[in-house]
PDB file of C-alpha atoms in Angstrom:
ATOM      1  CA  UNK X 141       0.000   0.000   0.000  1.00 55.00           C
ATOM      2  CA  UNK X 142       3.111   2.594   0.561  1.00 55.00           C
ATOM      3  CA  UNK X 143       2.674   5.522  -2.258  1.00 54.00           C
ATOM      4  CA  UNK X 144       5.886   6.469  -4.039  1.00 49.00           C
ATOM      5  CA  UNK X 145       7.101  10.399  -4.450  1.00 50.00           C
ATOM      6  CA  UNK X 146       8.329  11.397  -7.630  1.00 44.00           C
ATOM      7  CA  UNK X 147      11.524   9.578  -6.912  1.00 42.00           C
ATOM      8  CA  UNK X 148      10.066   6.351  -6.086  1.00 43.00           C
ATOM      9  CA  UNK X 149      10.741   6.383  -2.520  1.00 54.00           C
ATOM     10  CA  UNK X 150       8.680   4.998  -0.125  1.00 81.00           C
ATOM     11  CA  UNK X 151       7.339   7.598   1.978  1.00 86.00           C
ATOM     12  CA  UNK X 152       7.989   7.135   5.497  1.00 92.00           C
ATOM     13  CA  UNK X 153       6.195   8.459   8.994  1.00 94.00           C
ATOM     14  CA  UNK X 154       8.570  11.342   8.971  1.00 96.00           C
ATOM     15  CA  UNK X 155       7.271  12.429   5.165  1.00 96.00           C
ATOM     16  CA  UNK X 156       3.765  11.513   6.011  1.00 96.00           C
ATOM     17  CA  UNK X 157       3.689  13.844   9.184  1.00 95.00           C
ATOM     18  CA  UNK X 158       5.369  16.782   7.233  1.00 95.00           C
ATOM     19  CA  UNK X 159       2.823  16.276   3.877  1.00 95.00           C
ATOM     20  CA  UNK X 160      -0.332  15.696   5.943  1.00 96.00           C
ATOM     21  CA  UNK X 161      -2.485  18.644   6.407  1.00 96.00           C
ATOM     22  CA  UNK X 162      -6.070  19.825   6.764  1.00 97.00           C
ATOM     23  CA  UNK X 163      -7.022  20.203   3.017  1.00 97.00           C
ATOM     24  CA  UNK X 164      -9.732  22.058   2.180  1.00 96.00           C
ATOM     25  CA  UNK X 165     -10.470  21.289  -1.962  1.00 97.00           C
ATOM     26  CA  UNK X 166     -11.019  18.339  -2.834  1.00 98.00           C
ATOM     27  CA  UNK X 167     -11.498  17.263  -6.585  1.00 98.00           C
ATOM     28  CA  UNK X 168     -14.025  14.521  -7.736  1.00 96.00           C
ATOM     29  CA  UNK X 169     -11.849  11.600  -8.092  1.00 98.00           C
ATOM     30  CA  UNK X 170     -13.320   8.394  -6.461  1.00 97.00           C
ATOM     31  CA  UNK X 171     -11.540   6.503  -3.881  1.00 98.00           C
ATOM     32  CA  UNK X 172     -11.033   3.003  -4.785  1.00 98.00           C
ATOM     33  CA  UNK X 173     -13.308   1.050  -1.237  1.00 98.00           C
ATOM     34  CA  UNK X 174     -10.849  -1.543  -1.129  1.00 98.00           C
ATOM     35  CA  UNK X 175      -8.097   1.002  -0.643  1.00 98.00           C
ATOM     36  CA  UNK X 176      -9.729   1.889   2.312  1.00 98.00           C
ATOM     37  CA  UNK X 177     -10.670  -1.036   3.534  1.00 98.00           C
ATOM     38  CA  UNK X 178      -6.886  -1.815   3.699  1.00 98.00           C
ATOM     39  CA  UNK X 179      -6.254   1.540   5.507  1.00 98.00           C
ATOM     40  CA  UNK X 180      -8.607   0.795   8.046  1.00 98.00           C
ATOM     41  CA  UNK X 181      -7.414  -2.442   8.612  1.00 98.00           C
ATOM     42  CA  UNK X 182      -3.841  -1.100   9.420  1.00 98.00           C
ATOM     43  CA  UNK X 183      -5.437   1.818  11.424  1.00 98.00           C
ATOM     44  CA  UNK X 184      -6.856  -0.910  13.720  1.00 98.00           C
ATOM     45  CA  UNK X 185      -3.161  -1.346  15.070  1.00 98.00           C
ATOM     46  CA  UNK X 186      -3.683   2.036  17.083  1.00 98.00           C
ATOM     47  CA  UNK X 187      -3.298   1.977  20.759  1.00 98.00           C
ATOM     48  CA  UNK X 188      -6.169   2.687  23.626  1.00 98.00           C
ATOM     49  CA  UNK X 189      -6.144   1.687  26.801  1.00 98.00           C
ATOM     50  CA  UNK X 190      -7.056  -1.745  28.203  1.00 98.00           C
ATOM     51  CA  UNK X 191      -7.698  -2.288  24.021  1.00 98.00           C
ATOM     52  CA  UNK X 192     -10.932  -1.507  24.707  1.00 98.00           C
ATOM     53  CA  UNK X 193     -10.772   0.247  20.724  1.00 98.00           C
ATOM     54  CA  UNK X 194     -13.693   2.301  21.246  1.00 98.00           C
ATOM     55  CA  UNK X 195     -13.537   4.125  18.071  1.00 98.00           C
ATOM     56  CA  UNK X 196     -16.707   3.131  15.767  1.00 98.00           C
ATOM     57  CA  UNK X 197     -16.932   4.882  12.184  1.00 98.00           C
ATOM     58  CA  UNK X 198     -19.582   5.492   9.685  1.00 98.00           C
ATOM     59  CA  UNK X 199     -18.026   5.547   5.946  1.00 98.00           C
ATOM     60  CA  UNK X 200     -20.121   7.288   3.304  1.00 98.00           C
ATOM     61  CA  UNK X 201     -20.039   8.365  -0.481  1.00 98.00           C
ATOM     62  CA  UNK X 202     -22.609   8.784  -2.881  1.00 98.00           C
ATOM     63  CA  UNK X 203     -27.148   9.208  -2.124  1.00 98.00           C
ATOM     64  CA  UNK X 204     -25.669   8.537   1.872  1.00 98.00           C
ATOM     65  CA  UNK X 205     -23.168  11.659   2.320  1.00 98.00           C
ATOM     66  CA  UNK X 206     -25.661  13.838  -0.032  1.00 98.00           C
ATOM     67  CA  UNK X 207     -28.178  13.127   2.783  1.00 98.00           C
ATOM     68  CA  UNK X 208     -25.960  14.253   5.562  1.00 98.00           C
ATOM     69  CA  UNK X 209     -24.864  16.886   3.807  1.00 98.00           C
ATOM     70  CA  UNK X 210     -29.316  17.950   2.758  1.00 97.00           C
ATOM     71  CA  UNK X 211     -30.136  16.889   6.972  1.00 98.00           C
ATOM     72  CA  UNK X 212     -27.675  19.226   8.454  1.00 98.00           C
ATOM     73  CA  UNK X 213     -28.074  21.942   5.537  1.00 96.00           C
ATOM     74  CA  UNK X 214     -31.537  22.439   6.490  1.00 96.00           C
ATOM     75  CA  UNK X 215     -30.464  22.856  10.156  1.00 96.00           C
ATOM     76  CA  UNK X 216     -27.782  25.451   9.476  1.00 95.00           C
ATOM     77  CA  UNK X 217     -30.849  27.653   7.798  1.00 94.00           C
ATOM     78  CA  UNK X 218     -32.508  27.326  11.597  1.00 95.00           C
ATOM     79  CA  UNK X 219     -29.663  29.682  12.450  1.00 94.00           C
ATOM     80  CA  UNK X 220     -28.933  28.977  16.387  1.00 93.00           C
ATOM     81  CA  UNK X 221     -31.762  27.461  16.965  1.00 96.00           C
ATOM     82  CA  UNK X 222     -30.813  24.764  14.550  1.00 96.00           C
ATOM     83  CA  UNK X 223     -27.645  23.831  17.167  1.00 96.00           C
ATOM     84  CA  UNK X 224     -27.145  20.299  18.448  1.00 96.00           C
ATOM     85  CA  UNK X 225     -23.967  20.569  20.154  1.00 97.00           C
ATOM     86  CA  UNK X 226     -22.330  17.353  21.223  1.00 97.00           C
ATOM     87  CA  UNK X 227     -19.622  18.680  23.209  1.00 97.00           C
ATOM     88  CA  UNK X 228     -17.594  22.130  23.697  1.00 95.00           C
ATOM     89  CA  UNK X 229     -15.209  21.977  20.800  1.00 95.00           C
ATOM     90  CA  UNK X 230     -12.795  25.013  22.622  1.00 95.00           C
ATOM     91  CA  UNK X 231     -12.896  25.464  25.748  1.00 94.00           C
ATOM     92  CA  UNK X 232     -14.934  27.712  27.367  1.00 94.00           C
ATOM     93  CA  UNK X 233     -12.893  31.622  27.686  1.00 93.00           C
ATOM     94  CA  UNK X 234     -10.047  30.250  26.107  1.00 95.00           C
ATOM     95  CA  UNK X 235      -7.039  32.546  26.962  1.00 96.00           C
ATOM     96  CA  UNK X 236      -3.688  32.753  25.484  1.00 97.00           C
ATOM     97  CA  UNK X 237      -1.746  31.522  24.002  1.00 95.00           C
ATOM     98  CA  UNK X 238      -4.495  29.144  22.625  1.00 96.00           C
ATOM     99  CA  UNK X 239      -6.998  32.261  21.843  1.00 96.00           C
ATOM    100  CA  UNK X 240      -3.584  33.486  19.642  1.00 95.00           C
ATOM    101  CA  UNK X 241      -3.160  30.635  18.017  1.00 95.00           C
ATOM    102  CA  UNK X 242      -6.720  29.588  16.890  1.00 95.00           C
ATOM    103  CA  UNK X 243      -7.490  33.013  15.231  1.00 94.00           C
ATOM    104  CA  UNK X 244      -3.735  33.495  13.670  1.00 93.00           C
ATOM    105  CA  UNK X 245      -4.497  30.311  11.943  1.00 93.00           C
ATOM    106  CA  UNK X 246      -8.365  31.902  10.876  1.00 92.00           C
ATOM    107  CA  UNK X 247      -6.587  34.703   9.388  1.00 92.00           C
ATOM    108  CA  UNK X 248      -3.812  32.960   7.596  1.00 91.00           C
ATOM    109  CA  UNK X 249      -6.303  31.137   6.206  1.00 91.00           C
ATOM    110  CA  UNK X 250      -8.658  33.736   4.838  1.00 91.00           C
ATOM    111  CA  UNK X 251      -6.124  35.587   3.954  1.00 89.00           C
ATOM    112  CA  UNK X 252      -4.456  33.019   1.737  1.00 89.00           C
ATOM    113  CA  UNK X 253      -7.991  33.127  -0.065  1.00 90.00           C
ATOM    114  CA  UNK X 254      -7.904  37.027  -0.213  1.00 91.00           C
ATOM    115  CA  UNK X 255     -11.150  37.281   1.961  1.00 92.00           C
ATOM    116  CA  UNK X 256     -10.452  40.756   3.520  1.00 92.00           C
ATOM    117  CA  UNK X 257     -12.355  40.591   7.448  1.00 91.00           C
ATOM    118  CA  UNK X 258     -14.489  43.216   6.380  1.00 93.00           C
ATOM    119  CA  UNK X 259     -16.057  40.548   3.921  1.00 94.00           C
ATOM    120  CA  UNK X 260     -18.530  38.645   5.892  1.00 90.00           C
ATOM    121  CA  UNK X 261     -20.525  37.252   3.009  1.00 92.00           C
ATOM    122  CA  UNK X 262     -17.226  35.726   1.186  1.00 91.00           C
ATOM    123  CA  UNK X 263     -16.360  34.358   4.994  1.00 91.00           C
ATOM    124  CA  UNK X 264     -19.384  32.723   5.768  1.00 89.00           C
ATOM    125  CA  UNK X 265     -19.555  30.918   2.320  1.00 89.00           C
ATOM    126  CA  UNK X 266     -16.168  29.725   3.373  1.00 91.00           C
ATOM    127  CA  UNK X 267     -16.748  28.365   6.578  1.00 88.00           C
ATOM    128  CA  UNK X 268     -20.107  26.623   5.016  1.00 91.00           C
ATOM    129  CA  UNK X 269     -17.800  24.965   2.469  1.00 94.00           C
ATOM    130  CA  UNK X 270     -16.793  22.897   5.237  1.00 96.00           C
ATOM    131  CA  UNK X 271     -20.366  20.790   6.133  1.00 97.00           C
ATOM    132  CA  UNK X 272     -19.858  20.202   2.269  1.00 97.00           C
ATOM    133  CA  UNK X 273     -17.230  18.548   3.027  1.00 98.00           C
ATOM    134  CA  UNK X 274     -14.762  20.830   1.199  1.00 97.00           C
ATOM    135  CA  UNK X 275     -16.062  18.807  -1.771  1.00 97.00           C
ATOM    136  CA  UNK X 276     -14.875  15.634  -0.512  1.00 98.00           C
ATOM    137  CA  UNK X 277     -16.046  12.356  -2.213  1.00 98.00           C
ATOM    138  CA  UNK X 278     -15.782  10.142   1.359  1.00 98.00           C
ATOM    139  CA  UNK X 279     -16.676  11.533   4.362  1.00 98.00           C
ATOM    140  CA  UNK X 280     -16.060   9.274   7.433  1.00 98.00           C
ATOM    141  CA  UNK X 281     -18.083  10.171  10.804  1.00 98.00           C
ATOM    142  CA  UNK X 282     -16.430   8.911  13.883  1.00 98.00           C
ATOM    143  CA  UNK X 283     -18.648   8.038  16.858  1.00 98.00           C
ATOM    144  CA  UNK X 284     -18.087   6.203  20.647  1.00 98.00           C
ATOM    145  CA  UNK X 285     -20.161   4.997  23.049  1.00 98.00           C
ATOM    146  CA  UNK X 286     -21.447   7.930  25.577  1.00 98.00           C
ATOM    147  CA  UNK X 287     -20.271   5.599  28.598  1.00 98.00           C
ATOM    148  CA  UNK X 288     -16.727   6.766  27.267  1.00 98.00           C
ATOM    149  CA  UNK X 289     -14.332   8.948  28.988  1.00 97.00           C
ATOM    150  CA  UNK X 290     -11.503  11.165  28.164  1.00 97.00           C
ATOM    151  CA  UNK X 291      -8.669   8.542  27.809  1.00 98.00           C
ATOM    152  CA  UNK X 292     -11.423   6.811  25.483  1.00 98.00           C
ATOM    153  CA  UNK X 293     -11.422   9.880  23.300  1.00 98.00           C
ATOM    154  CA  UNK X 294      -7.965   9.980  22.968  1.00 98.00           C
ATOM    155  CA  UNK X 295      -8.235   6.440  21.612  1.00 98.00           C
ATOM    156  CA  UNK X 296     -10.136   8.120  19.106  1.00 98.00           C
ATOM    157  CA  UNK X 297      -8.100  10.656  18.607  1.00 98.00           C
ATOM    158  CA  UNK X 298      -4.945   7.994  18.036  1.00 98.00           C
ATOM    159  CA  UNK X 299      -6.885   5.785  15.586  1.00 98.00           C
ATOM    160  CA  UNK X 300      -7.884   9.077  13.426  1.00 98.00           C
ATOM    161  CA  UNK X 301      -4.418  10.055  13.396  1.00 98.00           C
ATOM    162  CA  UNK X 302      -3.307   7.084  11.899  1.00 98.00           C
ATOM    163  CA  UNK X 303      -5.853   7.282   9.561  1.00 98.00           C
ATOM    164  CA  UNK X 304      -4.813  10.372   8.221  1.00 98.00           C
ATOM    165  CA  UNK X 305      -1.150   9.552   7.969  1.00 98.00           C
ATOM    166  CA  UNK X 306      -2.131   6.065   6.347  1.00 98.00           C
ATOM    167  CA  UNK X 307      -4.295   8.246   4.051  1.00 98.00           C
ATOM    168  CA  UNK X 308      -1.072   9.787   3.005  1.00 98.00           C
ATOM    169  CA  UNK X 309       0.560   7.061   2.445  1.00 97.00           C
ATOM    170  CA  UNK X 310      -1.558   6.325  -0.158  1.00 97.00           C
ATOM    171  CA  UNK X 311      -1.668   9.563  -1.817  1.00 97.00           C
ATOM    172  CA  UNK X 312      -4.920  10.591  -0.543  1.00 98.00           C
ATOM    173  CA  UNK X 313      -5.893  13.437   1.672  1.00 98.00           C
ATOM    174  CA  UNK X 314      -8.321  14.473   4.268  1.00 98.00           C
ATOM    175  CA  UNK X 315      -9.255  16.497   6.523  1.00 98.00           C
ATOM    176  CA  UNK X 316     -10.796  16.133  10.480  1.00 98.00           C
ATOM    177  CA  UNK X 317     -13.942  17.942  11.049  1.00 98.00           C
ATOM    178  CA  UNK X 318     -15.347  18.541  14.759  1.00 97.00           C
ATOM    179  CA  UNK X 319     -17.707  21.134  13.266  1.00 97.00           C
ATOM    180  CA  UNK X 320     -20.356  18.149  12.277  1.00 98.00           C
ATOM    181  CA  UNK X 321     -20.688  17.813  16.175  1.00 98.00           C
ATOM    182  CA  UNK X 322     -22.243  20.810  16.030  1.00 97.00           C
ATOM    183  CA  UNK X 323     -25.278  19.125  14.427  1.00 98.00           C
ATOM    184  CA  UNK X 324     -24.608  15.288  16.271  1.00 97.00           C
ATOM    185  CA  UNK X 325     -28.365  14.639  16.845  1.00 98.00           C
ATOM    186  CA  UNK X 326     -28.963  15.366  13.246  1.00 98.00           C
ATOM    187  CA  UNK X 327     -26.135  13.646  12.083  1.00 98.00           C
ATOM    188  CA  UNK X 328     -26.635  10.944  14.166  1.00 98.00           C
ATOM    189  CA  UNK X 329     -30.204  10.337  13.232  1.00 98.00           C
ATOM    190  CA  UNK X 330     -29.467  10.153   9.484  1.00 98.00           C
ATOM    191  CA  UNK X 331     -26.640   7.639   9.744  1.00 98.00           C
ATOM    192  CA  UNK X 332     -29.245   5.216  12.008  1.00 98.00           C
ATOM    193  CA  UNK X 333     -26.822   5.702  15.157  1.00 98.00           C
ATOM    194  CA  UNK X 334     -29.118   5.652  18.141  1.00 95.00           C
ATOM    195  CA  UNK X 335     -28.862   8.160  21.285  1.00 96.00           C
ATOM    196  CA  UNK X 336     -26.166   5.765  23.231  1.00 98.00           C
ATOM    197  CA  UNK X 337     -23.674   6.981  20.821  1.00 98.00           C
ATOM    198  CA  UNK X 338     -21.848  10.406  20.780  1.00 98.00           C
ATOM    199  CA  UNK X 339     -20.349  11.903  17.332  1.00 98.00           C
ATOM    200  CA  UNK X 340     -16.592  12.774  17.893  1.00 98.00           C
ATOM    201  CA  UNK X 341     -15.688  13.874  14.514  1.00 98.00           C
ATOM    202  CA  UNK X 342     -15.770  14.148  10.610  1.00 98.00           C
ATOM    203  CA  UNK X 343     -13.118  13.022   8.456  1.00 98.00           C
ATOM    204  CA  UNK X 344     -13.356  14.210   4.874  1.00 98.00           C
ATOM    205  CA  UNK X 345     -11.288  11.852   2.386  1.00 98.00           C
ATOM    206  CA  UNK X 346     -10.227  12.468  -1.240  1.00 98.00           C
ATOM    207  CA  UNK X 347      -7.818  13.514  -3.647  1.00 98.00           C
ATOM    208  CA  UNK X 348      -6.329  16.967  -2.722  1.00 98.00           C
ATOM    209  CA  UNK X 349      -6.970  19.669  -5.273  1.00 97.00           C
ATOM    210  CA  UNK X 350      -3.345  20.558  -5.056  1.00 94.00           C
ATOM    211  CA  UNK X 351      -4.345  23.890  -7.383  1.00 95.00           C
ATOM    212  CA  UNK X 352      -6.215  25.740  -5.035  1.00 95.00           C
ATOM    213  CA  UNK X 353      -4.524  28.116  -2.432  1.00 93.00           C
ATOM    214  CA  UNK X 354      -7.004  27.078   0.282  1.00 94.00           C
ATOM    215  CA  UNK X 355      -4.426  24.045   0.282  1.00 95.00           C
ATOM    216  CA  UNK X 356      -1.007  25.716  -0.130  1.00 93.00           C
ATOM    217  CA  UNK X 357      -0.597  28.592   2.905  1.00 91.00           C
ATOM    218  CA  UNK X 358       2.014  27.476   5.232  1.00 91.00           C
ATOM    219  CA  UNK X 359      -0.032  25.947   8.613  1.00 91.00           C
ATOM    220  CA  UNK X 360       2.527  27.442  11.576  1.00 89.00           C
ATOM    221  CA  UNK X 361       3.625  24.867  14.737  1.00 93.00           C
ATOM    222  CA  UNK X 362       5.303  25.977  18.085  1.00 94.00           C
ATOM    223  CA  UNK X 363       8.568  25.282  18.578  1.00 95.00           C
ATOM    224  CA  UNK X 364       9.433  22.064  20.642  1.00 95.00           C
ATOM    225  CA  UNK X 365      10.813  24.685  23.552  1.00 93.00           C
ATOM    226  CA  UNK X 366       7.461  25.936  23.950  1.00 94.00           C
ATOM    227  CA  UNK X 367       5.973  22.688  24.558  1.00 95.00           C
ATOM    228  CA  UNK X 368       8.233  19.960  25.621  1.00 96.00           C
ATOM    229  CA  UNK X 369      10.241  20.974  29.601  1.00 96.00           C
ATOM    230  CA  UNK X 370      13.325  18.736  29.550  1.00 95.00           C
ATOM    231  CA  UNK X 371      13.838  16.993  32.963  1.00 96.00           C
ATOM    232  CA  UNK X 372      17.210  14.949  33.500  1.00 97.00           C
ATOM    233  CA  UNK X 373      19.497  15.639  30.177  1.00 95.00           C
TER     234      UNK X 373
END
């Protein structure tokens, strides 16, 4: 399953890490199933705790992600009253230098796009791009049981990680989506998932429009210093 680069090396977990980002354009190329499948079967070698593997997914393409895409569209037109929140996806008066962070990486963003702030209309079309998916073909919906805790979640959050780095592997890209827990009771009720379940996350999965500059601004990282204290070196 390794992809090649242009020089026919394999790409490693070093490449993958550096190459893997949130893309936002997708083209319409379909994603061979059984290349999935086979992603998902390695992705099953992610840790949790006690192996309980509490990650469940819902994989869609086609008449099934349309009708996610048509439920949750006509909730968005409910304005807030159309909200289903899951869970808080920031925290609750989130300081610096978090606060910093999340809007520097809004900005970069819009601004690679040339969406001045003063431009609310060309913004909000933007930001409803992404319950389209960004145009994705596959959109995977990750779910747990609501008896889970916080180590279970970071289960989840290990399993989708590999996901997306076995995703590059193959030369395909994605990109994770907590916004669809915005909408989880709507979500869940159109994939069948009954209230015992709790939506985590979206994953949209395709071919990266590698054309568009929505998937070419530079996506900044602290330095190690700022987040790794060295004890005993």
């Amino acid at each position: 399953m390794p992809a090649t680069d242009k020089q026919g090396a394999d790409i490693g977990v070093t490449e993958a890490l550096h190459r893997r980002r949130s893309v936002r354009a997708f083209t319409d190329r379909a994603v061979d199933p059984a290349l999935l499948r086979d992603i998902f079967n390695a992705a099953q070698r992610a840790p949790s705790g006690g192996n309980l593997q509490p990650w469940q997914a819902v994989v869609l393409t086609g008449a099934p992600w349309q009708a996610v895409k048509d439920a949750v569209a006509g909730r968005i037109a409910m304005g807030r009253e159309g909200y289903q929140p899951e869970y808080d996806i920031y925290p609750k008066g989130l300081v610096d230098p978090w606060e910093s962070r999340r809007f520097g990486v809004g900005e970069a963003l819009y601004g690679a796009l040339e969406i001045p702030r003063e431009d609310k209309k060309a913004r909000l079309a933007q930001f409803m791009d992404n319950y389209r998916g960004f145009g994705a073909p596959v959109m995977l919906f990750l779910h747990c049981s609501r008896i889970m805790g916080p180590p279970q979640w970071a289960d989840m959050g290990m399993w989708m990680q590999s996901v997306m780095l076995l995703l590059v592997e193959a030369g395909l890209a994605s990109c994770p989506q907590e916004c669809w827990a915005m909408y989880g009771e709507t979500v869940r009720k159109t994939l069948g998932l009954d209230d015992g379940q709790i939506l985590f996350s979206g994953l949209a999965i395709g071919y990266a429009d590698a054309t568009q500059p929505v998937n070419q601004w530079p996506v900044p990282r602290v330095g190690i210093d700022e987040a790794i204290e060295w004890q005993g070196f």
